[in-house]
Amino acid sequence: MKKDELKKICSDISEIIQQTNNENVYDNVITFFNLTSSLHDRLDEIQAIPVAAKDPTWLQRLFKRKWSKKIDQDIAEQERQKRGLCQAISNAGRYKFGYNRTKEDETVTKDNVFFGGICGLTTLPVTKWEKCKNSDPTVYNTIASQMTRFVKSYEQAFKLVYWF
C-alpha cells in the first residue's frame, strides 16, 4: 500500500466520522466498516510504511540541519501515531464475534454488522434494528446512539496524522 492510498482512505474515514449522526448512522456505519475493513485486510502493508522521519527525502532535508533531541522526539511521536492508527484499524476491523463479522475480502453489509448488547437489548444485525424505526423508535434511537458513539470514538485515530 502506498502512502497516498492510505492518506485517501484515512481522509474518507475522517469525513464519514465527521458526517455521522443519529439520523444517518445506519448507512454511515456500513461505509465506515467497509473502509476500515479494506485497511484491516492490508494491515501488514500499512505497518511496513515508514514514518516521514524515516523517509529518504525527509532525511535528506534533515541532514541540512543539525541532528537534535527534538528530531528524536519527532520520530518517536510519529511512530506512536502510526501504532495508534494500526491499533484503531485492527479494533474497527473484522472479527467473528465483534461488530463487523465479515471475513477477509467480504463486503460489509447491514446483515453482517451487529450492534446491541446494551440496555437489555440482544446483539442483532443492523437490518433487524433498522426495522424498529417505526415500530419502536426508542430501541431504534438507542442502537443509533450506540453506533454513533462507536464511529465517533475513532475520530482522533483517523485524523490525518503528520507521519505521512
CSV table of C-alpha atoms in Angstrom, one decimal:
chain,number,residue,atom,x,y,z
A,1,MET,CA,0.0,0.0,0.0
A,2,LYS,CA,1.3,3.4,-0.9
A,3,LYS,CA,1.2,6.4,1.5
A,4,ASP,CA,-1.1,8.3,-0.9
A,5,GLU,CA,-3.6,5.5,-0.9
A,6,LEU,CA,-3.6,5.3,2.9
A,7,LYS,CA,-4.0,9.0,3.2
A,8,LYS,CA,-7.0,9.0,0.9
A,9,ILE,CA,-8.7,6.2,2.8
A,10,CYS,CA,-8.0,7.8,6.2
A,11,SER,CA,-9.4,11.1,4.8
A,12,ASP,CA,-12.5,9.3,3.6
A,13,ILE,CA,-12.9,7.7,7.0
A,14,SER,CA,-12.5,11.0,8.8
A,15,GLU,CA,-15.1,12.5,6.5
A,16,ILE,CA,-17.6,9.7,7.3
A,17,ILE,CA,-16.9,10.2,11.0
A,18,GLN,CA,-17.5,13.9,10.8
A,19,GLN,CA,-20.8,13.4,8.9
A,20,THR,CA,-22.1,10.7,11.2
A,21,ASN,CA,-25.1,11.5,13.4
A,22,ASN,CA,-28.1,9.5,14.7
A,23,GLU,CA,-30.1,10.3,11.5
A,24,ASN,CA,-27.6,8.8,9.0
A,25,VAL,CA,-25.6,6.3,11.2
A,26,TYR,CA,-27.3,3.2,9.9
A,27,ASP,CA,-25.8,3.8,6.5
A,28,ASN,CA,-22.6,5.5,7.6
A,29,VAL,CA,-21.6,2.7,9.9
A,30,ILE,CA,-21.6,0.3,6.9
A,31,THR,CA,-19.4,2.7,4.9
A,32,PHE,CA,-17.1,3.1,7.9
A,33,PHE,CA,-16.7,-0.6,8.2
A,34,ASN,CA,-16.1,-1.2,4.5
A,35,LEU,CA,-13.3,1.4,4.6
A,36,THR,CA,-11.7,0.2,7.8
A,37,SER,CA,-12.0,-3.5,6.6
A,38,SER,CA,-10.1,-2.7,3.5
A,39,LEU,CA,-7.3,-1.3,5.7
A,40,HIS,CA,-7.6,-4.2,8.1
A,41,ASP,CA,-7.1,-6.7,5.2
A,42,ARG,CA,-3.8,-4.8,4.4
A,43,LEU,CA,-2.6,-4.1,7.9
A,44,ASP,CA,0.8,-5.7,7.3
A,45,GLU,CA,1.4,-3.4,4.3
A,46,ILE,CA,0.4,-0.3,6.4
A,47,GLN,CA,2.8,-1.3,9.3
A,48,ALA,CA,5.6,-1.5,6.7
A,49,ILE,CA,5.1,2.1,5.6
A,50,PRO,CA,7.9,4.2,7.0
A,51,VAL,CA,7.1,7.3,9.0
A,52,ALA,CA,8.0,10.6,7.5
A,53,ALA,CA,11.1,10.9,9.7
A,54,LYS,CA,12.4,7.7,8.1
A,55,ASP,CA,11.5,8.7,4.6
A,56,PRO,CA,14.7,9.3,2.5
A,57,THR,CA,13.5,12.7,1.2
A,58,TRP,CA,12.8,13.8,4.7
A,59,LEU,CA,16.2,12.6,5.9
A,60,GLN,CA,17.9,14.5,3.0
A,61,ARG,CA,16.2,17.7,4.3
A,62,LEU,CA,17.1,16.8,7.8
A,63,PHE,CA,20.8,16.5,7.2
A,64,LYS,CA,20.8,20.1,6.1
A,65,ARG,CA,20.0,20.8,9.7
A,66,LYS,CA,21.9,19.6,12.8
A,67,TRP,CA,20.5,16.4,14.4
A,68,SER,CA,18.8,17.3,17.7
A,69,LYS,CA,16.9,15.7,20.5
A,70,LYS,CA,13.8,17.3,19.0
A,71,ILE,CA,14.2,15.2,15.9
A,72,ASP,CA,14.4,12.0,18.0
A,73,GLN,CA,11.2,13.1,19.8
A,74,ASP,CA,9.5,13.7,16.4
A,75,ILE,CA,10.4,10.2,15.2
A,76,ALA,CA,9.1,8.7,18.5
A,77,GLU,CA,5.9,10.7,18.2
A,78,GLN,CA,5.4,9.7,14.5
A,79,GLU,CA,5.9,6.0,15.4
A,80,ARG,CA,3.4,6.3,18.3
A,81,GLN,CA,0.8,7.8,16.0
A,82,LYS,CA,1.3,5.1,13.4
A,83,ARG,CA,0.9,2.4,16.1
A,84,GLY,CA,-2.3,4.2,17.2
A,85,LEU,CA,-3.7,4.2,13.7
A,86,CYS,CA,-2.8,0.5,13.2
A,87,GLN,CA,-4.5,-0.4,16.5
A,88,ALA,CA,-7.6,1.6,15.5
A,89,ILE,CA,-7.7,-0.2,12.2
A,90,SER,CA,-7.4,-3.6,14.0
A,91,ASN,CA,-10.1,-2.7,16.5
A,92,ALA,CA,-12.5,-1.5,13.8
A,93,GLY,CA,-11.7,-4.4,11.5
A,94,ARG,CA,-13.1,-7.8,11.0
A,95,TYR,CA,-13.8,-10.1,14.0
A,96,LYS,CA,-16.1,-13.1,14.1
A,97,PHE,CA,-17.6,-12.1,17.5
A,98,GLY,CA,-17.3,-8.3,17.1
A,99,TYR,CA,-19.4,-5.6,15.4
A,100,ASN,CA,-18.1,-6.3,12.0
A,101,ARG,CA,-18.4,-10.1,11.4
A,102,THR,CA,-17.2,-10.3,7.9
A,103,LYS,CA,-14.4,-12.5,6.5
A,104,GLU,CA,-11.4,-11.1,4.6
A,105,ASP,CA,-12.3,-9.5,1.3
A,106,GLU,CA,-16.0,-9.8,2.1
A,107,THR,CA,-18.2,-6.7,1.6
A,108,VAL,CA,-19.7,-5.3,4.7
A,109,THR,CA,-23.5,-5.1,4.7
A,110,LYS,CA,-26.2,-4.4,7.2
A,111,ASP,CA,-26.6,-8.2,7.6
A,112,ASN,CA,-23.1,-8.8,8.9
A,113,VAL,CA,-22.7,-5.9,11.2
A,114,PHE,CA,-24.0,-6.5,14.7
A,115,PHE,CA,-24.9,-4.0,17.4
A,116,GLY,CA,-26.9,-4.2,20.7
A,117,GLY,CA,-25.9,-5.8,23.9
A,118,ILE,CA,-26.9,-2.6,25.8
A,119,CYS,CA,-29.9,-1.6,27.8
A,120,GLY,CA,-31.1,-5.3,27.9
A,121,LEU,CA,-31.2,-5.5,24.1
A,122,THR,CA,-29.7,-8.5,22.4
A,123,THR,CA,-27.0,-8.3,19.8
A,124,LEU,CA,-28.6,-8.3,16.3
A,125,PRO,CA,-27.7,-7.3,12.7
A,126,VAL,CA,-28.2,-3.7,11.7
A,127,THR,CA,-31.0,-4.8,9.4
A,128,LYS,CA,-33.1,-6.1,12.4
A,129,TRP,CA,-32.5,-2.8,14.3
A,130,GLU,CA,-33.4,-0.7,11.3
A,131,LYS,CA,-36.8,-2.4,11.1
A,132,CYS,CA,-37.6,-0.9,14.6
A,133,LYS,CA,-37.7,2.6,13.2
A,134,ASN,CA,-41.4,2.9,13.1
A,135,SER,CA,-42.5,0.1,15.5
A,136,ASP,CA,-40.2,1.0,18.4
A,137,PRO,CA,-38.4,4.4,17.9
A,138,THR,CA,-36.8,4.2,21.4
A,139,VAL,CA,-35.0,1.0,20.5
A,140,TYR,CA,-34.0,2.3,17.1
A,141,ASN,CA,-32.6,5.5,18.6
A,142,THR,CA,-30.8,3.6,21.4
A,143,ILE,CA,-28.9,1.5,18.7
A,144,ALA,CA,-28.4,4.6,16.6
A,145,SER,CA,-26.7,6.3,19.6
A,146,GLN,CA,-24.5,3.2,20.2
A,147,MET,CA,-23.4,3.2,16.6
A,148,THR,CA,-22.8,6.9,16.5
A,149,ARG,CA,-20.7,6.7,19.7
A,150,PHE,CA,-18.7,3.8,18.2
A,151,VAL,CA,-18.0,5.6,14.9
A,152,LYS,CA,-17.1,8.9,16.7
A,153,SER,CA,-14.7,7.1,19.0
A,154,TYR,CA,-12.4,6.7,16.1
A,155,GLU,CA,-12.3,10.4,15.2
A,156,GLN,CA,-8.8,11.1,16.7
A,157,ALA,CA,-7.2,7.9,15.3
A,158,PHE,CA,-8.2,8.6,11.7
A,159,LYS,CA,-7.4,12.3,11.6
A,160,LEU,CA,-4.7,13.0,9.1
A,161,VAL,CA,-1.5,12.4,11.0
A,162,TYR,CA,1.7,14.1,10.2
A,163,TRP,CA,3.8,11.0,10.0
A,164,PHE,CA,2.9,10.6,6.3
